[in-house]
Coordinates of C-alpha atoms and ligand atoms in Angstrom, one line a residue:
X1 CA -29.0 -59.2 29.0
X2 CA -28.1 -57.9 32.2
X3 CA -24.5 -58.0 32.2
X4 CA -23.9 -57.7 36.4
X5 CA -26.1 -60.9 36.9
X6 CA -24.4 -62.9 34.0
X7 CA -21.1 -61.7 35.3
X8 CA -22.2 -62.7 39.3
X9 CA -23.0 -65.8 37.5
X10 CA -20.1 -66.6 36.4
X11 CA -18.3 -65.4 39.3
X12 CA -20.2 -68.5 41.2
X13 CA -19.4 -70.9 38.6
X14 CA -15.9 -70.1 39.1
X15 CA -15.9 -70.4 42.4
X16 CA -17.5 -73.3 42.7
X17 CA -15.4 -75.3 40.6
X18 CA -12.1 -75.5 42.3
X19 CA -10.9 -78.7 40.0
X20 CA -12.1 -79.7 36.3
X21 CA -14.4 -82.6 38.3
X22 CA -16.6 -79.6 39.7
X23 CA -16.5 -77.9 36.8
X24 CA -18.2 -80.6 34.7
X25 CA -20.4 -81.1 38.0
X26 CA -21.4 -77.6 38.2
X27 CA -22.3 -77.7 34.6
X28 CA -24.0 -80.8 34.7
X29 CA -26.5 -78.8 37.7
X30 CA -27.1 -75.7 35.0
X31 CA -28.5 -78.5 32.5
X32 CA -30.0 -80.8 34.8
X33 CA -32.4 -77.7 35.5
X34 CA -32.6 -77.2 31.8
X35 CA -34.2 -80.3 31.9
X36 CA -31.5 -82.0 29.6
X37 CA -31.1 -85.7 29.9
X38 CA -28.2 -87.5 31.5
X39 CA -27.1 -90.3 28.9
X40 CA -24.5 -93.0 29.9
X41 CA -21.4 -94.1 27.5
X42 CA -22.2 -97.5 28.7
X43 CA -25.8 -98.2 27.9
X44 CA -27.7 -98.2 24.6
X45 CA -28.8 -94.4 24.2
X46 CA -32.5 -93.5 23.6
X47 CA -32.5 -89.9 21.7
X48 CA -35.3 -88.7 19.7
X49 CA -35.9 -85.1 17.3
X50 CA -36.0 -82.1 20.0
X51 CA -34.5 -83.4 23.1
X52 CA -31.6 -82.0 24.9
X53 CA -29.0 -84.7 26.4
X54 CA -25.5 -84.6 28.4
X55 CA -22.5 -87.3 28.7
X56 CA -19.5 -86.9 30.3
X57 CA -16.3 -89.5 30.5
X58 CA -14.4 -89.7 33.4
X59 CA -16.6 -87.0 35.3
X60 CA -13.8 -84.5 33.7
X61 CA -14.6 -84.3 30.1
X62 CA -18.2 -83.4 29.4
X63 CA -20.7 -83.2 26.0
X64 CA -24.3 -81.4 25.7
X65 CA -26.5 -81.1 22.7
X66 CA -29.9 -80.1 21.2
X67 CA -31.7 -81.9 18.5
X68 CA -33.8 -80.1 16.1
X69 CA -37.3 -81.1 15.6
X70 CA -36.5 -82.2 12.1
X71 CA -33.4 -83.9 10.1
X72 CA -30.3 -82.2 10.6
X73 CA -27.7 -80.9 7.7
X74 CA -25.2 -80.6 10.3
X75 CA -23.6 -80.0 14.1
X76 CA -23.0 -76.9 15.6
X77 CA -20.3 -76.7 17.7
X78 CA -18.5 -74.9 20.3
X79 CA -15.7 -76.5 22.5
X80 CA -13.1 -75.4 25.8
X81 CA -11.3 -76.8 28.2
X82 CA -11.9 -77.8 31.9
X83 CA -8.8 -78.0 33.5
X84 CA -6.3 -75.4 34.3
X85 CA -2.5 -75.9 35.5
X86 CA -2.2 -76.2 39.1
X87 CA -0.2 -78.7 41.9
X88 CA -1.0 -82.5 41.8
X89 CA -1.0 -84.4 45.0
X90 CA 1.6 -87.5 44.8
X91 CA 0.5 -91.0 45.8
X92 CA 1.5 -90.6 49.6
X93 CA 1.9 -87.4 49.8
X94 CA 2.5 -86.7 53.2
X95 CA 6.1 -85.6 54.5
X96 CA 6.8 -84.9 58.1
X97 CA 9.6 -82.4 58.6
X98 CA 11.9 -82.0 61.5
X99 CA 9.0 -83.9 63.6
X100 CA 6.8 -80.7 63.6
X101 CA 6.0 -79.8 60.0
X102 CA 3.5 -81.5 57.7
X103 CA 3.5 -80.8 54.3
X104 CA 2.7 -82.7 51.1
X105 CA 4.6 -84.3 47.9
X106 CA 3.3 -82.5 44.9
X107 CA 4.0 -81.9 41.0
X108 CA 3.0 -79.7 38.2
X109 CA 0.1 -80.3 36.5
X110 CA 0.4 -78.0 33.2
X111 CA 2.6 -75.5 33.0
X112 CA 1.7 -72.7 35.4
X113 CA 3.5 -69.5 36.2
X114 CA 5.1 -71.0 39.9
X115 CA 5.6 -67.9 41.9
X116 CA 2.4 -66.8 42.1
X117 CA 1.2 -70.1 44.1
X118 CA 3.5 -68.9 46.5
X119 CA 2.3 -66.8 50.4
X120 CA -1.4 -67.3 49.2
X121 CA -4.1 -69.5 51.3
X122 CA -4.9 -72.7 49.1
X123 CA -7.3 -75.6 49.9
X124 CA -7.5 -79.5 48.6
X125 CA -10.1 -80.3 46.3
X126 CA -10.7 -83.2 43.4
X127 CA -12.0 -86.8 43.5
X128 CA -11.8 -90.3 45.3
X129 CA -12.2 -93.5 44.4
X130 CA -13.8 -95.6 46.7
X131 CA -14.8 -99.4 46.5
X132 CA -18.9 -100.3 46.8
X133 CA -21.2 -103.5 46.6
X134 CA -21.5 -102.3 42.6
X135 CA -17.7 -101.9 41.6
X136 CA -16.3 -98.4 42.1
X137 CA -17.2 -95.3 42.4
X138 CA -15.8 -91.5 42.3
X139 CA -17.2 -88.6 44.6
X140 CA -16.0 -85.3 44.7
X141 CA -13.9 -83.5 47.5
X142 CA -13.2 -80.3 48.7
X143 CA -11.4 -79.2 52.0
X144 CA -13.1 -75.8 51.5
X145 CA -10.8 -73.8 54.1
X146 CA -7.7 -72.0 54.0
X147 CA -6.1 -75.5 54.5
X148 CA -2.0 -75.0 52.7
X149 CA 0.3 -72.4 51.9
X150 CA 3.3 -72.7 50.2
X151 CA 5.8 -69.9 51.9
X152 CA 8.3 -68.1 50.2
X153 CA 12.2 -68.4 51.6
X154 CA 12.6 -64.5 53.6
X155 CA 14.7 -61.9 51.6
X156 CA 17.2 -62.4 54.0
X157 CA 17.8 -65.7 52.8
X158 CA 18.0 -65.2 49.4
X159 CA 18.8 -61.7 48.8
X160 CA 18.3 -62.2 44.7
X161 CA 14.9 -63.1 45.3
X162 CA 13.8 -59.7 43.5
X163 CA 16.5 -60.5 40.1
X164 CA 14.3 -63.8 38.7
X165 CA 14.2 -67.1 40.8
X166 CA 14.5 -70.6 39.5
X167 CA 11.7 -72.1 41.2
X168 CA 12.7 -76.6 41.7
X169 CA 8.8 -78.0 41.7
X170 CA 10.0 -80.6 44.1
X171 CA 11.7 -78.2 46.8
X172 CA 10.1 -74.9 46.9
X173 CA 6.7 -75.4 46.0
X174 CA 5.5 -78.5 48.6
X175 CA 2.7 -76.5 50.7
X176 CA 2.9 -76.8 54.2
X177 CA -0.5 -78.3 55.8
X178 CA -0.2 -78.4 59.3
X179 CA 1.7 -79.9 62.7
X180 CA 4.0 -82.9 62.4
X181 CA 1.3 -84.4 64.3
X182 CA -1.5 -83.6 62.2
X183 CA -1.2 -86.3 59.4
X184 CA -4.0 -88.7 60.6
X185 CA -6.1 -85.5 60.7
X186 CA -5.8 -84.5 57.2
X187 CA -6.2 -87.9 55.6
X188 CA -9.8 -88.3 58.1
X189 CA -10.9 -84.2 56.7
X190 CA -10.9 -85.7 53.3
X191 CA -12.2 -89.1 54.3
X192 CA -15.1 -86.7 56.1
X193 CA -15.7 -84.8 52.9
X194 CA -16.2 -87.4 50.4
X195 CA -18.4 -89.4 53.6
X196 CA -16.4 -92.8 54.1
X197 CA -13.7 -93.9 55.9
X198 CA -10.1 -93.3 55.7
X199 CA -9.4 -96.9 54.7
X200 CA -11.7 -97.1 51.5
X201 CA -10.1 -94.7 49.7
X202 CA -8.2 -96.8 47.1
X203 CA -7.0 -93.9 44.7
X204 CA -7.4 -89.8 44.3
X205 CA -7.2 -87.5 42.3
X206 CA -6.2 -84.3 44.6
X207 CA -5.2 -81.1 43.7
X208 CA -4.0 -77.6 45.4
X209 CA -6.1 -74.8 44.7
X210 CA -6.3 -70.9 45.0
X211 CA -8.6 -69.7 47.9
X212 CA -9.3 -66.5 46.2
X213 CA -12.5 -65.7 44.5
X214 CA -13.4 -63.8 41.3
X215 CA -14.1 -60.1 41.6
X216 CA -14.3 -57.0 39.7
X217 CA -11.1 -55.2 40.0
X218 CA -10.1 -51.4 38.8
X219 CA -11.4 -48.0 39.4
X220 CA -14.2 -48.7 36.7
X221 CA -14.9 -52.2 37.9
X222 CA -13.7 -52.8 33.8
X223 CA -11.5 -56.0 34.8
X224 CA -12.1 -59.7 36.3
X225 CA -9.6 -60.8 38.3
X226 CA -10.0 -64.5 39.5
X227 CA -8.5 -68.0 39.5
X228 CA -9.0 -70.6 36.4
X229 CA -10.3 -67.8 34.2
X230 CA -8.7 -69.7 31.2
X231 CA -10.6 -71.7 30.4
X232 CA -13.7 -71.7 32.9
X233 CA -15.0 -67.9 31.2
X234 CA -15.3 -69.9 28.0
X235 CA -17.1 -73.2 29.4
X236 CA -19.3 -70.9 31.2
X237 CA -20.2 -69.1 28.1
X238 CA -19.9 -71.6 25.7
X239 CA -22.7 -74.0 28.1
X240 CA -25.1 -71.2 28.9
X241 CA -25.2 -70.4 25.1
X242 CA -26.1 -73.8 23.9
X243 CA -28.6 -74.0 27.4
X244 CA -29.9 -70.4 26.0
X245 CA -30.0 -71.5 21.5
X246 CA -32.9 -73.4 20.0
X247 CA -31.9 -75.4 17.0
X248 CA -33.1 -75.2 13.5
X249 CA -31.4 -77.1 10.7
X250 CA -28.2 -78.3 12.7
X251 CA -27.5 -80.1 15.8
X252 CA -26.1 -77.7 18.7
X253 CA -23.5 -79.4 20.5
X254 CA -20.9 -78.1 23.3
X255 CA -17.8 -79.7 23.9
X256 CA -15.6 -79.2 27.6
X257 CA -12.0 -81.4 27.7
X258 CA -10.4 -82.1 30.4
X259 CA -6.4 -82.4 29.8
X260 CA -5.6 -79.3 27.6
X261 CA -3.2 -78.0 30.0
X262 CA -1.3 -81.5 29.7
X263 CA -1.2 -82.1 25.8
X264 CA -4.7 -83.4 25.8
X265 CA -3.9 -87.1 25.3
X266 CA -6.2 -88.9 27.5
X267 CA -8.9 -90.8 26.8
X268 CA -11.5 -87.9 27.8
X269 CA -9.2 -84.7 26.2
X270 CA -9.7 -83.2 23.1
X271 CA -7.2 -85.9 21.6
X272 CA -9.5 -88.6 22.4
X273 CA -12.1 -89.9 20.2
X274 CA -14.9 -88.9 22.6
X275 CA -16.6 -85.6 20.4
X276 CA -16.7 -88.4 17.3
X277 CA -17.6 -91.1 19.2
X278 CA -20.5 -88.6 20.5
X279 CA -21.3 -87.7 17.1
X280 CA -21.8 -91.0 15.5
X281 CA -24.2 -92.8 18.0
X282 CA -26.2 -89.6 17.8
X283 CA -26.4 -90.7 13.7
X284 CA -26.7 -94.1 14.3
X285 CA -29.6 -93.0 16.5
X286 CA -31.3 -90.8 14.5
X287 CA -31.2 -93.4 10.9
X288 CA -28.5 -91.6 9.6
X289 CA -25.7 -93.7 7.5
X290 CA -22.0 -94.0 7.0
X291 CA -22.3 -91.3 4.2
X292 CA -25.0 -89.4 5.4
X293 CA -22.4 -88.9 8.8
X294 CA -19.9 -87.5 6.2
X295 CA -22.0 -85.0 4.7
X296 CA -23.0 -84.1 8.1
X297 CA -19.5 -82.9 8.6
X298 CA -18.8 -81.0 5.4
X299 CA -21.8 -79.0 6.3
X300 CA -20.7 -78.2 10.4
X301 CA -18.7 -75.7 12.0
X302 CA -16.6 -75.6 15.1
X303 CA -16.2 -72.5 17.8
X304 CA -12.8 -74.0 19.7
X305 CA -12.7 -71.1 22.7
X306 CA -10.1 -70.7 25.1
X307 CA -8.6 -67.7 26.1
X308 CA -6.4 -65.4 24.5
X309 CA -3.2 -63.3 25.2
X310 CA -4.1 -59.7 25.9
X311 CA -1.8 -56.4 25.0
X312 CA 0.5 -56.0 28.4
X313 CA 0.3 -53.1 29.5
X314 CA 4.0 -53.0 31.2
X315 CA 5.2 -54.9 28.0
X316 CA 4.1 -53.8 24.9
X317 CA 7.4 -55.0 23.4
X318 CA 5.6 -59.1 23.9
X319 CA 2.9 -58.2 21.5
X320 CA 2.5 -58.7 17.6
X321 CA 3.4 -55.2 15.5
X322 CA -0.4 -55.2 14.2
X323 CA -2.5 -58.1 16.2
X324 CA -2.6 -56.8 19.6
X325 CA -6.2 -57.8 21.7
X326 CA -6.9 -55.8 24.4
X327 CA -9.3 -56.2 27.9
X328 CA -12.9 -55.3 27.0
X329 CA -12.1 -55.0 23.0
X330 CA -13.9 -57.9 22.4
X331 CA -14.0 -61.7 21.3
X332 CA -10.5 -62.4 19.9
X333 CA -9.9 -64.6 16.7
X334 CA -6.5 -66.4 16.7
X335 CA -4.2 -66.6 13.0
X336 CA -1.5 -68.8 13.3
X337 CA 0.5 -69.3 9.8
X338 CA 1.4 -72.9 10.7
X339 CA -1.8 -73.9 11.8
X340 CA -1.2 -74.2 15.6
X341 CA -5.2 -72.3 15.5
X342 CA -7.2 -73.6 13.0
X343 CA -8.5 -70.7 11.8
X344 CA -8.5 -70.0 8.3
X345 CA -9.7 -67.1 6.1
X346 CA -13.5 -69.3 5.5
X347 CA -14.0 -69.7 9.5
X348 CA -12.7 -66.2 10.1
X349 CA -15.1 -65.0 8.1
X350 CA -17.8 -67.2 9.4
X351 CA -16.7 -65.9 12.9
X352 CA -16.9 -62.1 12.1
X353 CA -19.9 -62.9 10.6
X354 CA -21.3 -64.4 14.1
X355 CA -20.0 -61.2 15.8
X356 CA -21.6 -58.9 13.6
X357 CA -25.2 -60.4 13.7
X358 CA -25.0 -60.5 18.1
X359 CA -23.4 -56.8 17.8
X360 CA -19.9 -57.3 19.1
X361 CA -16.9 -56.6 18.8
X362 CA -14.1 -59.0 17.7
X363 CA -10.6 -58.6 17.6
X364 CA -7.1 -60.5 16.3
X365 CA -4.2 -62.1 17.8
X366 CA -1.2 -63.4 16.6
X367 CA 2.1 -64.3 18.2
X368 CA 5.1 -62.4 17.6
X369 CA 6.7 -64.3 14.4
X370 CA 9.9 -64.5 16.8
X371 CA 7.5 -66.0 19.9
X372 CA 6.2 -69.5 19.7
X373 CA 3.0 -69.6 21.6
X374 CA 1.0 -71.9 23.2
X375 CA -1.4 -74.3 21.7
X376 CA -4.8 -75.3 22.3
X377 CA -8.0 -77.6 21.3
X378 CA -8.4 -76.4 17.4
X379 CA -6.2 -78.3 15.7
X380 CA -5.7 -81.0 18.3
X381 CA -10.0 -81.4 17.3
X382 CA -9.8 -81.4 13.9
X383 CA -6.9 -84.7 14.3
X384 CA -10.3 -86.7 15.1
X385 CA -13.4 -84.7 13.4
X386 CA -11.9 -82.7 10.7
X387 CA -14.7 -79.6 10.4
X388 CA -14.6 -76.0 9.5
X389 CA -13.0 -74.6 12.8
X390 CA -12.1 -71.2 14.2
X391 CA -10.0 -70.6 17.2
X392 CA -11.3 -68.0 19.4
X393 CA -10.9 -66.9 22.9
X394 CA -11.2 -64.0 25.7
X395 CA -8.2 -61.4 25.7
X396 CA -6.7 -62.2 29.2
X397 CA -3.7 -61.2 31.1
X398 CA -1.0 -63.2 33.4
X399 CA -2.5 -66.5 31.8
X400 CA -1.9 -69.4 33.6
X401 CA -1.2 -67.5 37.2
X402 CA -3.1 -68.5 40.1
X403 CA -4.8 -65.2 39.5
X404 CA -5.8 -64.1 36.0
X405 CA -7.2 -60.7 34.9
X406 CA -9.6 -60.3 31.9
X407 CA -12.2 -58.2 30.8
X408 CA -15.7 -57.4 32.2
X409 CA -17.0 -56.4 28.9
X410 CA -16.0 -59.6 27.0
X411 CA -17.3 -61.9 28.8
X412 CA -20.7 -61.0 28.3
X413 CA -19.7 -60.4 24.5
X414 CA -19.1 -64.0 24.0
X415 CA -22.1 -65.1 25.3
X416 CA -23.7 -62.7 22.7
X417 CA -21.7 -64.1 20.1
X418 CA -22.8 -67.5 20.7
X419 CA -26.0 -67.3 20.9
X420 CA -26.0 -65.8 18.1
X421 CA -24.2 -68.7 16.5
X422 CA -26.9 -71.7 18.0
X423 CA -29.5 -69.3 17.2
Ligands
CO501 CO1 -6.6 -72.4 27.9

């Protein structure tokens, strides 16, 4: 594989996908060209042995699979998340300050490390909702121009500002947009964008967004930095390696969920019952019964990727004494003795096993047993299809700041890996 084209690649996807909508957009574009199938959650599905199909629900949430040519024994899965944490446009956002400011009303969406949004050119991007002869309809917008910043408050007005700062989401982080007299202006941009006008937009879905794109970074070119790397790395991989595998005895299947960053409780996040409801009408498709669904599932395995926390190199202190992942050391498998990953000695071993048959590294990471860490789509899956699961992920630094850094190497090491596994 070349590893600079995959990388430039991914870089686009990146890019290009400013909100979980585009992400699952973008996505949809690499299959379409696959020549996968678009099926719809509302219509009676027509699948048959060897063909590739795509659903998505709520244009946020998105599921891809290959069927073998013959009855399956199982599903083979990977899953990771489309969303990352980021700033929310309010219903009515727009404030007007001191008659010549306009900024918006915003609020956290997921839990994001605040000061880095701040001095940095953002844009608007997400989806509208717009009223048609058929009912509703979405469409996707995106200013696409250094449109907001949120400024810091000068030194000289806060003279701690280098001894830790409590940032309040609802007074230091609204971005300013523009002249008092700009607000009709902003409202027709996005009414522009998503081709209507300004008065048939009945509801949004709007969200700030970093202007920077993804790059190599260091003396080497060995690191990534770039927005959203956690968790669009892994639904690039994970999508392209399902797009790449051809299917044998089990059903390839990738899994992206929207919500993660939020707890995942929404009818399209990995809380939801889309993956099961996904995997039984593909049964009830294909002639398979009740119990023939169950055995399906003892015989499936799960790949749950989203990235991982990386040794600091300014804080070695943060790190486990013996699990410690480091940038380009490979894919990292995550233990957790209460089962906040679901990975257990069997899917480890299954996992290592995948690593060593594509020829790449792995690596472990645990949390500090005196730092509770975060969670992710593992165990929240197996709540609603209860298979052999591993938690995996790309070792990645500053996770969840508008600007991430990872590894070159490991990227391309996933991909590897999960061919490996659909192979
Ligand atoms: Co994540």
């Amino acid at each position: 594989m070349n590893n600079k084209k995959q990388l430039q690649r991914m870089f686009t996807f990146i890019d290009e996908s400013p909100t979980c909508f585009h992400a699952v957009a973008n996505l949809e574009n690499m299959l379409d060209k696959e020549g996968f199938v678009k099926l719809d959650e509302k219509e009676v599905w027509k699948i048959e042995n060897g063909g590739k199909y795509y659903v998505n629900r709520n244009g946020s949430s998105l599921i891809a699979f290959v069927l073998p040519g013959k009855k399956p024994s199982g599903f083979h899965m990977t899953a990771a998340h489309s969303d990352s944490p980021c700033f929310k446009l309010k219903e009515a956002p727009e404030i007007v300050v001191d008659d010549a400011y306009l900024k918006l009303n915003v609020e956290k969406y997921g839990g994001m490390i605040m000061s880095t949004w701040l001095d940095r050119p953002l844009s608007i991007a997400g989806r509208v909702v717009i009223k048609n002869e058929n009912g509703f309809e979405s469409r996707l917008v995106n200013l696409d121009k250094d449109s907001a910043i949120i400024p810091n408050l000068a030194i000289h007005m806060n003279r701690d500002a280098n001894k830790g700062v409590e940032y309040n989401p609802q007074i230091d982080m609204e971005p300013l947009i523009g002249e008092g007299a700009s607000k009709d202006e902003y409202l027709r941009l996005l009414a522009k964008e998503a081709d209507v006008s300004q008065e048939d937009i009945l509801g949004f879905d709007l969200f700030l967004y970093n202007r920077d794109k993804c790059r190599l970074i260091g003396i080497d070119d060995a690191y990534i930095a770039g927005p959203r790397l956690d968790d669009l790395e892994c639904a690039f991989a994970t999508m392209t390696a399902l797009v790449n595998g051809k299917p044998d005895k089990y059903i390839n299947l990738c899994a992206i969920f929207d919500n993660e960053e939020v707890g995942s409780r929404t009818k399209q996040g990995a809380d939801s019952t889309f993956l099961q409801d996904v995997l039984r009408r593909i049964c009830l498709k294909m002639g398979i019964d009740e119990e023939g669904y169950r055995c399906m599932l003892a015989d499936s395995f799960l790949i749950s990727a989203d990235n991982a926390h990386a040794l600091h190199p300014n804080h070695q202190e943060k790190a486990d004494v013996t699990n410690k992942p480091v940038l380009n050391g490979g894919i990292v498998i995550k233990y957790h003795g209460s089962q906040r990953y679901a990975t257990d000695a069997y899917s480890a071993a299954y996992m290592k096993d995948v690593c060593n048959r594509a020829g790449v590294p792995y690596q472990s990471y645990a949390n500090r047993s005196d730092i509770a860490g975060g969670s992710t789509l593992g165990n929240i899956l197996t709540s609603q299809v209860s298979v052999n699961m591993v938690d995996i992920g790309l070792p990645q630094l500053a996770m969840h700041s508008a600007m991430e850094t990872a590894g070159a190497k490991d990227a391309a090491y996933l991909l590897e890996a999960l061919r490996a596994f659909y192979r």
